[in-house]
PDB file of C-alpha atoms in Angstrom:
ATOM      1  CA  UNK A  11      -8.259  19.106   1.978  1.00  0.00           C
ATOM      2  CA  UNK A  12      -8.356  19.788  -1.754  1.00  0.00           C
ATOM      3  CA  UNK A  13     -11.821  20.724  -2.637  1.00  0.00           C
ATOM      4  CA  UNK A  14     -13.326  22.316  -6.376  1.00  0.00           C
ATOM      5  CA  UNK A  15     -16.601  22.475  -8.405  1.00  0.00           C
ATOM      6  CA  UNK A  16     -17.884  20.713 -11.289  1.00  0.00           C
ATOM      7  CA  UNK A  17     -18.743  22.975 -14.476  1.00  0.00           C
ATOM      8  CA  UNK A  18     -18.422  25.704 -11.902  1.00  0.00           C
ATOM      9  CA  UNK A  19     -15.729  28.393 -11.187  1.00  0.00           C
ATOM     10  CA  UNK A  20     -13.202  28.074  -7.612  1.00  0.00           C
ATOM     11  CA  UNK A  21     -15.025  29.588  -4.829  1.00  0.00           C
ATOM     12  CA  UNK A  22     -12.300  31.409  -2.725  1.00  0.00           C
ATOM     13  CA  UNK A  23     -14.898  32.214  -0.092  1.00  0.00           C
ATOM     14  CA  UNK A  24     -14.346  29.404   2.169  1.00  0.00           C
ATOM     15  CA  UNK A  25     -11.034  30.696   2.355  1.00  0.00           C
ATOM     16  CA  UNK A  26     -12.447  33.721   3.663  1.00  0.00           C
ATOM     17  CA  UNK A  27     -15.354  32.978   6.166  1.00  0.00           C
ATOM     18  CA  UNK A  28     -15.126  32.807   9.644  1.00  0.00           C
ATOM     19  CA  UNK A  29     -14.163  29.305  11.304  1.00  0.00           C
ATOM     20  CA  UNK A  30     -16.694  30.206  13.989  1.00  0.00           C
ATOM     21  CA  UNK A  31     -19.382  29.478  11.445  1.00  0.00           C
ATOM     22  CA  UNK A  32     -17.989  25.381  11.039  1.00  0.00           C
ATOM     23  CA  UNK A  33     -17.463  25.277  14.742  1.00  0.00           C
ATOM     24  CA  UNK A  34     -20.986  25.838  15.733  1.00  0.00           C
ATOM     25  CA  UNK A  35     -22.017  22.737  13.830  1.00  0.00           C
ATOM     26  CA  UNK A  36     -20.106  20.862  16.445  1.00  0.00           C
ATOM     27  CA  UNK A  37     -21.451  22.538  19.156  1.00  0.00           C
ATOM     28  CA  UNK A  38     -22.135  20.533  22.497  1.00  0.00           C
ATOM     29  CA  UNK A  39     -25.011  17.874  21.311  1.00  0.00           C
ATOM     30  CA  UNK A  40     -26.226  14.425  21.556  1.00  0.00           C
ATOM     31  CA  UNK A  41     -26.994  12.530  18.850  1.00  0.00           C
ATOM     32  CA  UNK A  42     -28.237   8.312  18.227  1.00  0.00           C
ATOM     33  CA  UNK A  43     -27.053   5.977  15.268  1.00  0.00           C
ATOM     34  CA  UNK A  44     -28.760   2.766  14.157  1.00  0.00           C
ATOM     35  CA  UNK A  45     -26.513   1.438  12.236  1.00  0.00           C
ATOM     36  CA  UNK A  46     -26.630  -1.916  10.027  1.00  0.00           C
ATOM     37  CA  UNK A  47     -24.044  -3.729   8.571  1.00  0.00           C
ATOM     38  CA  UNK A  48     -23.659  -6.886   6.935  1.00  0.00           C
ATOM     39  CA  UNK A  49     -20.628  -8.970   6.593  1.00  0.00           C
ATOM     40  CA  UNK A  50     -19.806 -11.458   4.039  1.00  0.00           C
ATOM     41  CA  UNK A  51     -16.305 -12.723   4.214  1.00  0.00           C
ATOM     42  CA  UNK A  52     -14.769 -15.831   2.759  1.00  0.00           C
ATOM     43  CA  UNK A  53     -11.317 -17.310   3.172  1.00  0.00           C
ATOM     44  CA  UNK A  54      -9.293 -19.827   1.173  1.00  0.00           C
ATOM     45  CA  UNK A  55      -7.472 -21.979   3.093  1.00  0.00           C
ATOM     46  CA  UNK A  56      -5.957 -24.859   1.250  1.00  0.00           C
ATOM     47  CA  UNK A  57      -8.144 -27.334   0.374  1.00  0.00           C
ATOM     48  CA  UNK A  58     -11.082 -25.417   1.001  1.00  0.00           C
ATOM     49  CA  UNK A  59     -13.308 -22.384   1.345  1.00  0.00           C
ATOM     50  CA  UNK A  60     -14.694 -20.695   4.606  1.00  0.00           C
ATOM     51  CA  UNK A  61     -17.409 -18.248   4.348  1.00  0.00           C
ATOM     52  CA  UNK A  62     -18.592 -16.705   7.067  1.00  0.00           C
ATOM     53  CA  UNK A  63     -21.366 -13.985   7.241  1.00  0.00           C
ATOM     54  CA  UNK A  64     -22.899 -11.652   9.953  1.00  0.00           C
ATOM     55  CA  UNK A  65     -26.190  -9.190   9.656  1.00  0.00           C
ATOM     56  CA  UNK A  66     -26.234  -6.380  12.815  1.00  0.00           C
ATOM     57  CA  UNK A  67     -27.428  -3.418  14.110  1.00  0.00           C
ATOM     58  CA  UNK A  68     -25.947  -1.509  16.466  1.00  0.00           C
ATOM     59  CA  UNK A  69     -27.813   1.412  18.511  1.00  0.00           C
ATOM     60  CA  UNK A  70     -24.871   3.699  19.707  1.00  0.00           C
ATOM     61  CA  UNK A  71     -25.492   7.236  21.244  1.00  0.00           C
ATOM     62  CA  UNK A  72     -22.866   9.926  20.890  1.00  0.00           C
ATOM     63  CA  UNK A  73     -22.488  13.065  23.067  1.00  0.00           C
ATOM     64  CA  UNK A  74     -19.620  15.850  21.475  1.00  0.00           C
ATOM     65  CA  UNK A  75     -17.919  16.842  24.613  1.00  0.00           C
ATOM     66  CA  UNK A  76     -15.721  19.578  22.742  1.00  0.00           C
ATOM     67  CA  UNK A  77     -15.548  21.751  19.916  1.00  0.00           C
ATOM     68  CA  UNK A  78     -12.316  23.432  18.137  1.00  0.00           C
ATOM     69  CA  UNK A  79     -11.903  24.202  14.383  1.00  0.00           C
ATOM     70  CA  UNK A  80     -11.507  20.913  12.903  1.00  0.00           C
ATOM     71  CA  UNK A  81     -11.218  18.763  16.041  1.00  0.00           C
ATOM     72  CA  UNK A  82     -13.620  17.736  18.313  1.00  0.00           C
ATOM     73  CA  UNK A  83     -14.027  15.106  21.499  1.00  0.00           C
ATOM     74  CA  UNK A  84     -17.037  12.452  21.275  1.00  0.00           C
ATOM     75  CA  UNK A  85     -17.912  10.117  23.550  1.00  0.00           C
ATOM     76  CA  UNK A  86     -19.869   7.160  22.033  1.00  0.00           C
ATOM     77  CA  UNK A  87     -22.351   4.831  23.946  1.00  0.00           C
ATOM     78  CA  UNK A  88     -22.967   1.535  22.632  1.00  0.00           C
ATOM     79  CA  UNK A  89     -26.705   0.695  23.751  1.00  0.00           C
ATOM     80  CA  UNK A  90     -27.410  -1.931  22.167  1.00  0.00           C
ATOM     81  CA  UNK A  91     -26.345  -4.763  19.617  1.00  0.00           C
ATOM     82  CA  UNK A  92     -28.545  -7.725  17.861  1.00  0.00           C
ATOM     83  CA  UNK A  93     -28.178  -9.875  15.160  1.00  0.00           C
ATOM     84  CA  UNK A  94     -26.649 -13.122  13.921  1.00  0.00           C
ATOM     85  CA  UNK A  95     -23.510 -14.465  12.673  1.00  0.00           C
ATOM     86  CA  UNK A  96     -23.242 -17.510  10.199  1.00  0.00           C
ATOM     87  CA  UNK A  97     -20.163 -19.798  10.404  1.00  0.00           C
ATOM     88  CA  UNK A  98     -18.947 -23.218  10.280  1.00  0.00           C
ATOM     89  CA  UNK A  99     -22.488 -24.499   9.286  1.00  0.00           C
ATOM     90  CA  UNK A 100     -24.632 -23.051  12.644  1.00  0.00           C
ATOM     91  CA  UNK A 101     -26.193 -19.987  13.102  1.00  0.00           C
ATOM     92  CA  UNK A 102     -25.548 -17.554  16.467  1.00  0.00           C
ATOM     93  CA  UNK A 103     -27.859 -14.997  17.135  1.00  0.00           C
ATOM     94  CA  UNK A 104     -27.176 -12.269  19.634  1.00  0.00           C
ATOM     95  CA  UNK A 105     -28.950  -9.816  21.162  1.00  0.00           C
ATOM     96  CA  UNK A 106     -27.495  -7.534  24.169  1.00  0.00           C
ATOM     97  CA  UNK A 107     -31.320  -7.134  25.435  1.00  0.00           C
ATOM     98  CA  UNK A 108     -31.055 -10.655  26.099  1.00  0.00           C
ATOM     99  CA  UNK A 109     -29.771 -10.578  29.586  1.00  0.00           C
ATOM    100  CA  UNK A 110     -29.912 -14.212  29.734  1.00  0.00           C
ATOM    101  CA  UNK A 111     -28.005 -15.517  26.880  1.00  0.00           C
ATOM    102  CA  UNK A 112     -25.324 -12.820  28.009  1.00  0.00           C
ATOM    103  CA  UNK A 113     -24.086 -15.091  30.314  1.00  0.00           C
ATOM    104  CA  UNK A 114     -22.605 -18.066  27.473  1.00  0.00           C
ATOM    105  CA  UNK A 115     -19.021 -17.445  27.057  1.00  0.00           C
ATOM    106  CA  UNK A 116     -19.447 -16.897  23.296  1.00  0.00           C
ATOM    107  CA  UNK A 117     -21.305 -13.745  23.528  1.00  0.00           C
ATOM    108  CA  UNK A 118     -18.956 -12.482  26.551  1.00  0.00           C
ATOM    109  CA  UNK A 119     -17.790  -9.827  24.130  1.00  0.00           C
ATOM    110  CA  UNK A 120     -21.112  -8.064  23.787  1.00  0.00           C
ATOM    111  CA  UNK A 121     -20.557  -7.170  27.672  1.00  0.00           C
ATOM    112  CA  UNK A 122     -17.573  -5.636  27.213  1.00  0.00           C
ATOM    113  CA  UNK A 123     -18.749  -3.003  24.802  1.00  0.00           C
ATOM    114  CA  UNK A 124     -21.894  -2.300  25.831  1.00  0.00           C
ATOM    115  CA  UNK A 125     -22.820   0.846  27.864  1.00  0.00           C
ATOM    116  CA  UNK A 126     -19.256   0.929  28.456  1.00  0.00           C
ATOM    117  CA  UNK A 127     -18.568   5.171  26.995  1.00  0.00           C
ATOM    118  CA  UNK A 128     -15.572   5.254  25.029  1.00  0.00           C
ATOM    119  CA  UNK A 129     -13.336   8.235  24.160  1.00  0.00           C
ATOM    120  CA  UNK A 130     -13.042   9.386  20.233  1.00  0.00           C
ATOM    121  CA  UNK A 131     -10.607  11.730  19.115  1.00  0.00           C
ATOM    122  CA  UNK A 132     -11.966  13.779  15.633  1.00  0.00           C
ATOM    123  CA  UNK A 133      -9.118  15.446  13.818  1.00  0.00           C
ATOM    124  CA  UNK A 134      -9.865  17.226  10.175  1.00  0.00           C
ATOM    125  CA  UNK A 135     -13.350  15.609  10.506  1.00  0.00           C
ATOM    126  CA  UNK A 136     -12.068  11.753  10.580  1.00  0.00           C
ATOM    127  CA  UNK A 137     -11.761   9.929  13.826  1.00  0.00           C
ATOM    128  CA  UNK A 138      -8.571   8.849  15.049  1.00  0.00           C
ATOM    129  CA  UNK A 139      -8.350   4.832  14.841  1.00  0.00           C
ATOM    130  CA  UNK A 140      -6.307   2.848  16.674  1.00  0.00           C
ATOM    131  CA  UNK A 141      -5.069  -0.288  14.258  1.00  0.00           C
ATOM    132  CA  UNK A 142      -5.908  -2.914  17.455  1.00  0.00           C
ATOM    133  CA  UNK A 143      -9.483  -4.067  17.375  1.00  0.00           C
ATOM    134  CA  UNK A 144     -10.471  -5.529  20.483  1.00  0.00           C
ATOM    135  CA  UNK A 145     -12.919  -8.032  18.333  1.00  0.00           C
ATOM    136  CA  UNK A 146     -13.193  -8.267  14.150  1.00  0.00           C
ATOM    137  CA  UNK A 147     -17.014  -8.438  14.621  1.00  0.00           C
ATOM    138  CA  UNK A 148     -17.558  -5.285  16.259  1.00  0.00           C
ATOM    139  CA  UNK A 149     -15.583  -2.481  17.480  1.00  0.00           C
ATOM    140  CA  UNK A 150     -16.725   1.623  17.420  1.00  0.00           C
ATOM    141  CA  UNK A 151     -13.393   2.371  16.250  1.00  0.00           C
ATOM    142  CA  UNK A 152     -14.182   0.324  12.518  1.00  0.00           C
ATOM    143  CA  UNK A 153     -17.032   3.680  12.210  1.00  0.00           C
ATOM    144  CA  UNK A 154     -15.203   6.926  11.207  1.00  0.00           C
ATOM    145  CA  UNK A 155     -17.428   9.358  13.521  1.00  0.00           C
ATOM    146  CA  UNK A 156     -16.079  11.965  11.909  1.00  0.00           C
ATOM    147  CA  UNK A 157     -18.579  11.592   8.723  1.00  0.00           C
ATOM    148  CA  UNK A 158     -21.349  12.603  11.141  1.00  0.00           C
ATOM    149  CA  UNK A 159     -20.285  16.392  10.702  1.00  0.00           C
ATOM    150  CA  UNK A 160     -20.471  18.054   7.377  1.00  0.00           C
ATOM    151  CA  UNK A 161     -16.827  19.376   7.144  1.00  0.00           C
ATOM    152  CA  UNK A 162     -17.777  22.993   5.110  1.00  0.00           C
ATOM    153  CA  UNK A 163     -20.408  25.194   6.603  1.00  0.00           C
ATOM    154  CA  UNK A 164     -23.734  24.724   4.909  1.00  0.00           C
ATOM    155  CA  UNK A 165     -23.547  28.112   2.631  1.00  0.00           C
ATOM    156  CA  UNK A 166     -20.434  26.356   0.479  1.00  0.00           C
ATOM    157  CA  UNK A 167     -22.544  23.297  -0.529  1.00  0.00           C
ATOM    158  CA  UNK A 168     -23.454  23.683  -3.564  1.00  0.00           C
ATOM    159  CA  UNK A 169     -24.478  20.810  -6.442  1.00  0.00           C
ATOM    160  CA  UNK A 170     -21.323  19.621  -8.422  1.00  0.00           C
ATOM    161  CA  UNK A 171     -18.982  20.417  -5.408  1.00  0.00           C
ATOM    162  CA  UNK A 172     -16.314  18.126  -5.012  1.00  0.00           C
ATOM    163  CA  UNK A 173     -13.258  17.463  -2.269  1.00  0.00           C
ATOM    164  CA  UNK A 174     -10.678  14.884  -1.309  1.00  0.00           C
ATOM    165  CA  UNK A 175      -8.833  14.543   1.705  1.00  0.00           C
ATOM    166  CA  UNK A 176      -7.087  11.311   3.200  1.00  0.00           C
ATOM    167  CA  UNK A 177      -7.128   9.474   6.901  1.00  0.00           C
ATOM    168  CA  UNK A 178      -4.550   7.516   8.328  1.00  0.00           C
ATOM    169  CA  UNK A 179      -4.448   5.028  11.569  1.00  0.00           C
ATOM    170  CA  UNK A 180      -1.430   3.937  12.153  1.00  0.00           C
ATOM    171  CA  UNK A 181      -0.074   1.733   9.201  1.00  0.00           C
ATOM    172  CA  UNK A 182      -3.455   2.344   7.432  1.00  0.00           C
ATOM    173  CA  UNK A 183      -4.794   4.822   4.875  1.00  0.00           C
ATOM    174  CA  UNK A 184      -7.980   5.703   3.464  1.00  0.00           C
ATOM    175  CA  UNK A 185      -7.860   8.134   0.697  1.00  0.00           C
ATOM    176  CA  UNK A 186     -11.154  10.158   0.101  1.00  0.00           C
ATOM    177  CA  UNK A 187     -13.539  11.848  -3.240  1.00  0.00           C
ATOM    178  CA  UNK A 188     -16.699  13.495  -2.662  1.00  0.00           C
ATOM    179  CA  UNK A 189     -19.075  14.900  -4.880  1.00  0.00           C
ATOM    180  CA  UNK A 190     -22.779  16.562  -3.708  1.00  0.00           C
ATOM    181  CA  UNK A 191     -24.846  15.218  -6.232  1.00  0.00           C
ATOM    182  CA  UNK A 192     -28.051  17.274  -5.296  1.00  0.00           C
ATOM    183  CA  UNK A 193     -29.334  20.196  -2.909  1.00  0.00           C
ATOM    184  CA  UNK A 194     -32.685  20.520  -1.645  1.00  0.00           C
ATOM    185  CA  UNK A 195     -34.781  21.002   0.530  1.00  0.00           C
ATOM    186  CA  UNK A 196     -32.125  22.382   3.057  1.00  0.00           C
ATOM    187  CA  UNK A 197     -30.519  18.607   2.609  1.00  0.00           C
ATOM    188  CA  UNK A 198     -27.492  18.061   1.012  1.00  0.00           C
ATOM    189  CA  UNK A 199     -26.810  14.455  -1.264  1.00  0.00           C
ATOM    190  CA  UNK A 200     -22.707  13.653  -1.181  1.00  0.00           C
ATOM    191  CA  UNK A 201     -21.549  10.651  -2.878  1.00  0.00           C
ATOM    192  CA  UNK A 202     -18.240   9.321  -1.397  1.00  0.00           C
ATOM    193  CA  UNK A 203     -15.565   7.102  -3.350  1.00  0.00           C
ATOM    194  CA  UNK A 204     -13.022   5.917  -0.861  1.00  0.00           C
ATOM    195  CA  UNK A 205      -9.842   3.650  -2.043  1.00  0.00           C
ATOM    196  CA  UNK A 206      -8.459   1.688   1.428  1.00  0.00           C
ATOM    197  CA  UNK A 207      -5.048   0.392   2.330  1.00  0.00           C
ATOM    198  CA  UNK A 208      -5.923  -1.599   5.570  1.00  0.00           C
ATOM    199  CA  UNK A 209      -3.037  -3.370   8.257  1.00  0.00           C
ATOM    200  CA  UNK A 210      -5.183  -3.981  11.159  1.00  0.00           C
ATOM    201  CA  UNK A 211      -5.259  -6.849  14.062  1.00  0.00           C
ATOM    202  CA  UNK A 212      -7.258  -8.130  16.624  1.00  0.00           C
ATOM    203  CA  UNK A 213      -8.087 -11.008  19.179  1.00  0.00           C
ATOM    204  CA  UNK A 214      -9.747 -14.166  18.699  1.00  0.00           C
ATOM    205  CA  UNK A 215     -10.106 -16.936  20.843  1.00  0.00           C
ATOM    206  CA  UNK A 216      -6.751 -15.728  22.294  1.00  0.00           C
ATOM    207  CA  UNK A 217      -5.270 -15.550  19.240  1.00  0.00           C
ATOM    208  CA  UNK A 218      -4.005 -12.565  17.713  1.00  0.00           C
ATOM    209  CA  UNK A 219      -4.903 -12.137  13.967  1.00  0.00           C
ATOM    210  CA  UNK A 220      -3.264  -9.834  11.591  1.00  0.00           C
ATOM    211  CA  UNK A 221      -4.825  -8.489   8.289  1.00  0.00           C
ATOM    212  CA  UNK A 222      -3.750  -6.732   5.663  1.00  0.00           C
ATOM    213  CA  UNK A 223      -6.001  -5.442   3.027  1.00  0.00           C
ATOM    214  CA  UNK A 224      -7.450  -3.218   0.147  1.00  0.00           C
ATOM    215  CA  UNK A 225     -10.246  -1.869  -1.359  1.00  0.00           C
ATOM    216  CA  UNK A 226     -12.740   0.260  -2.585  1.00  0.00           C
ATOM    217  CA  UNK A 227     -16.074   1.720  -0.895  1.00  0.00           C
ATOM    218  CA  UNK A 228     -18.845   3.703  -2.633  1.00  0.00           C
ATOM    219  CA  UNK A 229     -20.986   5.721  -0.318  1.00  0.00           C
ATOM    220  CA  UNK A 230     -23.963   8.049  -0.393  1.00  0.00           C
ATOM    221  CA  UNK A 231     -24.294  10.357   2.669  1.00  0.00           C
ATOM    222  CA  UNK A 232     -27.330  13.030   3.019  1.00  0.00           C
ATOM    223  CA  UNK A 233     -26.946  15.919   5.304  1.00  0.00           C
ATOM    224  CA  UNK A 234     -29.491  18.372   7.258  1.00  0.00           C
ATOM    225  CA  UNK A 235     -27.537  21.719   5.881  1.00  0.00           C
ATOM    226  CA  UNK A 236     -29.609  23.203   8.943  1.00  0.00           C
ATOM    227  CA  UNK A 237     -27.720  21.695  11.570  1.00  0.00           C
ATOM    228  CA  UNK A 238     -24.737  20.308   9.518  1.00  0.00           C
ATOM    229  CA  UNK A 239     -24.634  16.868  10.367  1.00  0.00           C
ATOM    230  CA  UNK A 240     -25.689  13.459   8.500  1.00  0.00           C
ATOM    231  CA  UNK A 241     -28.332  12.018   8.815  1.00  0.00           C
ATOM    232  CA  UNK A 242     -28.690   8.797   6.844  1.00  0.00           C
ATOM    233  CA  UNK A 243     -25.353   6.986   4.802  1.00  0.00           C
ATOM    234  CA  UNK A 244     -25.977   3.614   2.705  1.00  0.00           C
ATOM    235  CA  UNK A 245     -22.350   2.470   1.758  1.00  0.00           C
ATOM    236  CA  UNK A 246     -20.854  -0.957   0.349  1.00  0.00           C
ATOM    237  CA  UNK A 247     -17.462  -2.105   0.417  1.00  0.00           C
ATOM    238  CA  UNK A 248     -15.108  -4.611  -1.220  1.00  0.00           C
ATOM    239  CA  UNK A 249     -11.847  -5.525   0.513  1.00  0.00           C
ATOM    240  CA  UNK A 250      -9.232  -8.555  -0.675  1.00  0.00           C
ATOM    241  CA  UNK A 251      -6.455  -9.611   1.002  1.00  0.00           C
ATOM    242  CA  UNK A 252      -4.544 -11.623   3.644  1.00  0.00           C
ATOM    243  CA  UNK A 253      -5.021 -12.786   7.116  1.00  0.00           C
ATOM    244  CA  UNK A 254      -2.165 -13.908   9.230  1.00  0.00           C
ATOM    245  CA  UNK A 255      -2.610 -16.096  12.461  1.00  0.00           C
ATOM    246  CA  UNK A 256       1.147 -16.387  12.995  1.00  0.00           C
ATOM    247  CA  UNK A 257       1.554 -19.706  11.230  1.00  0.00           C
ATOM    248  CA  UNK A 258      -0.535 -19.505   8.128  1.00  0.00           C
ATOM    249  CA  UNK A 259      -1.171 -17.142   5.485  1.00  0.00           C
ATOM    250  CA  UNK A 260      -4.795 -17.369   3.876  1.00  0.00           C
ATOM    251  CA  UNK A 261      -6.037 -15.170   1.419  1.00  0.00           C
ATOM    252  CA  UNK A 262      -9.685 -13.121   2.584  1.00  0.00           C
ATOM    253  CA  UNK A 263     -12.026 -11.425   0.614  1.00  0.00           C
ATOM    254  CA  UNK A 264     -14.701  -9.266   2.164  1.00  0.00           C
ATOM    255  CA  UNK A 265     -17.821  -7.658   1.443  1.00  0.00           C
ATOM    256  CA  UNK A 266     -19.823  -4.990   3.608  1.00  0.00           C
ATOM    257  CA  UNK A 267     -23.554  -3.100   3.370  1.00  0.00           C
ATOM    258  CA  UNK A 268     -24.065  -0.908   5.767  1.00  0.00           C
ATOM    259  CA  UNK A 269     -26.556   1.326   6.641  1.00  0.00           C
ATOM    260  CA  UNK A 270     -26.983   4.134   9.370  1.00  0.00           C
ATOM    261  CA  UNK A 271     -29.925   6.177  10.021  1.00  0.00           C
ATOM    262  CA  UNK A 272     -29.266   9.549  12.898  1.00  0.00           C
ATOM    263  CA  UNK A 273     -31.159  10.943  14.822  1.00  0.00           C
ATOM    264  CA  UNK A 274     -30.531  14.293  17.096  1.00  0.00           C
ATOM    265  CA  UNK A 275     -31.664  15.178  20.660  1.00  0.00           C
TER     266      UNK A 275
END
């Protein structure tokens, strides 16, 4: 992790302070997301255009199960998921509250995730993803959990600080720049630039669907410098590329707002 600041001289204390002060923002804790994301994606298969396009939230609760330096243990709760997904000319709308409409086969999937814990691995403050989605509308491993946790301890943020480090998952690589716009109020504004090199598959229909893309996402992240953890990110993303269904080779183009609001217990 390369880090400097803006108009201001290297600070060589972070080289000096105690790790024990970043570990304690990862102490043992629970903690809920709402997040929102919508998806617009269109593909160009010969002789015409698909566009497809999804709007949902998803209530997900994490508890961090372990704490060391840089790496941590979550386990992430999926409570609920609603919304609606636009293709082919109709309208779904699903809802896991809706015990009901569980039951058709197309919403099957939202069974499968929810209240169903899952294991996530945080190393250097990103989460390790695997590059097999189990489904391309929703999976917990598409969220980098590590974000949640402000990677400095709160007496290094200072306005015009700026950073860069870079993720991988398997084939895939997401290479980071931050910047803390403004301090206040014991709340810290970062602005994230991210520049994504994506090889990723996943099932649908029984079909397994490779994708390779790239991108570029601009985010805006604002974090409680008491606790050191985020607690609100608005982010959009633009992605082009190519999906492969084993036969055919169409080019994809994606667009995502998202929008996640946390809350601490």
């Amino acid at each position: 992790m390369q880090f400097r600041y803006i108009k201001f001289p290297l600070l060589l204390l972070v080289f000096l302070l105690p790790e024990a002060e970043v570990v304690a923002q990862t102490a043992k804790s629970t903690f809920v997301v709402s997040h929102t994301l919508i998806n617009n994606t269109t593909l160009n298969v010969p002789g015409t255009e698909l566009f497809f396009q999804s709007n949902k939230t998803t209530t997900t609760q994490f508890n961090v199960l372990q704490a060391q330096d840089e790496n941590f243990q979550l386990l992430a709760t999926v409570l609920s998921v609603k919304g609606k997904l636009y293709a082919f000319g109709q309208e779904q709308i699903f809802n896991s509250s809706d015990t009901a409409g569980l039951n058709s086969s197309e919403l099957n999937w939202l069974k499968e995730i929810v209240n169903k814990p899952k294991a996530i691995e945080i190393k250097n403050f990103h989460a390790q993803q695997s590059p097999v989605q189990t489904n391309s509308l929703f999976d917990i491993d598409q969220e980098d959990a590590g974000k949640y946790f402000l990677p400095f301890p709160p007496s290094i943020i200072k306005m015009g600080l700026t950073w860069s480090d870079t993720s991988f998952a398997d084939s895939s690589k997401t290479i980071h720049e931050y910047l803390v716009l403004k301090v206040q109020d014991n709340k810290a504004t970062i602005s994230v630039f991210s520049e994504l090199f994506i090889k990723t598959s996943f099932t649908q229909s029984g079909q397994t669907i490779r994708q390779q893309l790239k991108g570029l996402a601009r985010a805006e992240r604002i974090y409680d410098l008491l606790i050191g953890k985020m607690i609100s990110e608005s982010v959009t993303t633009k992605l082009s590329g190519s999906s492969n269904n084993g036969t055919d080779i169409v080019p994809i183009t994606i667009e995502l707002k998202g929008n996640s609001l946390v809350s601490f217990k």
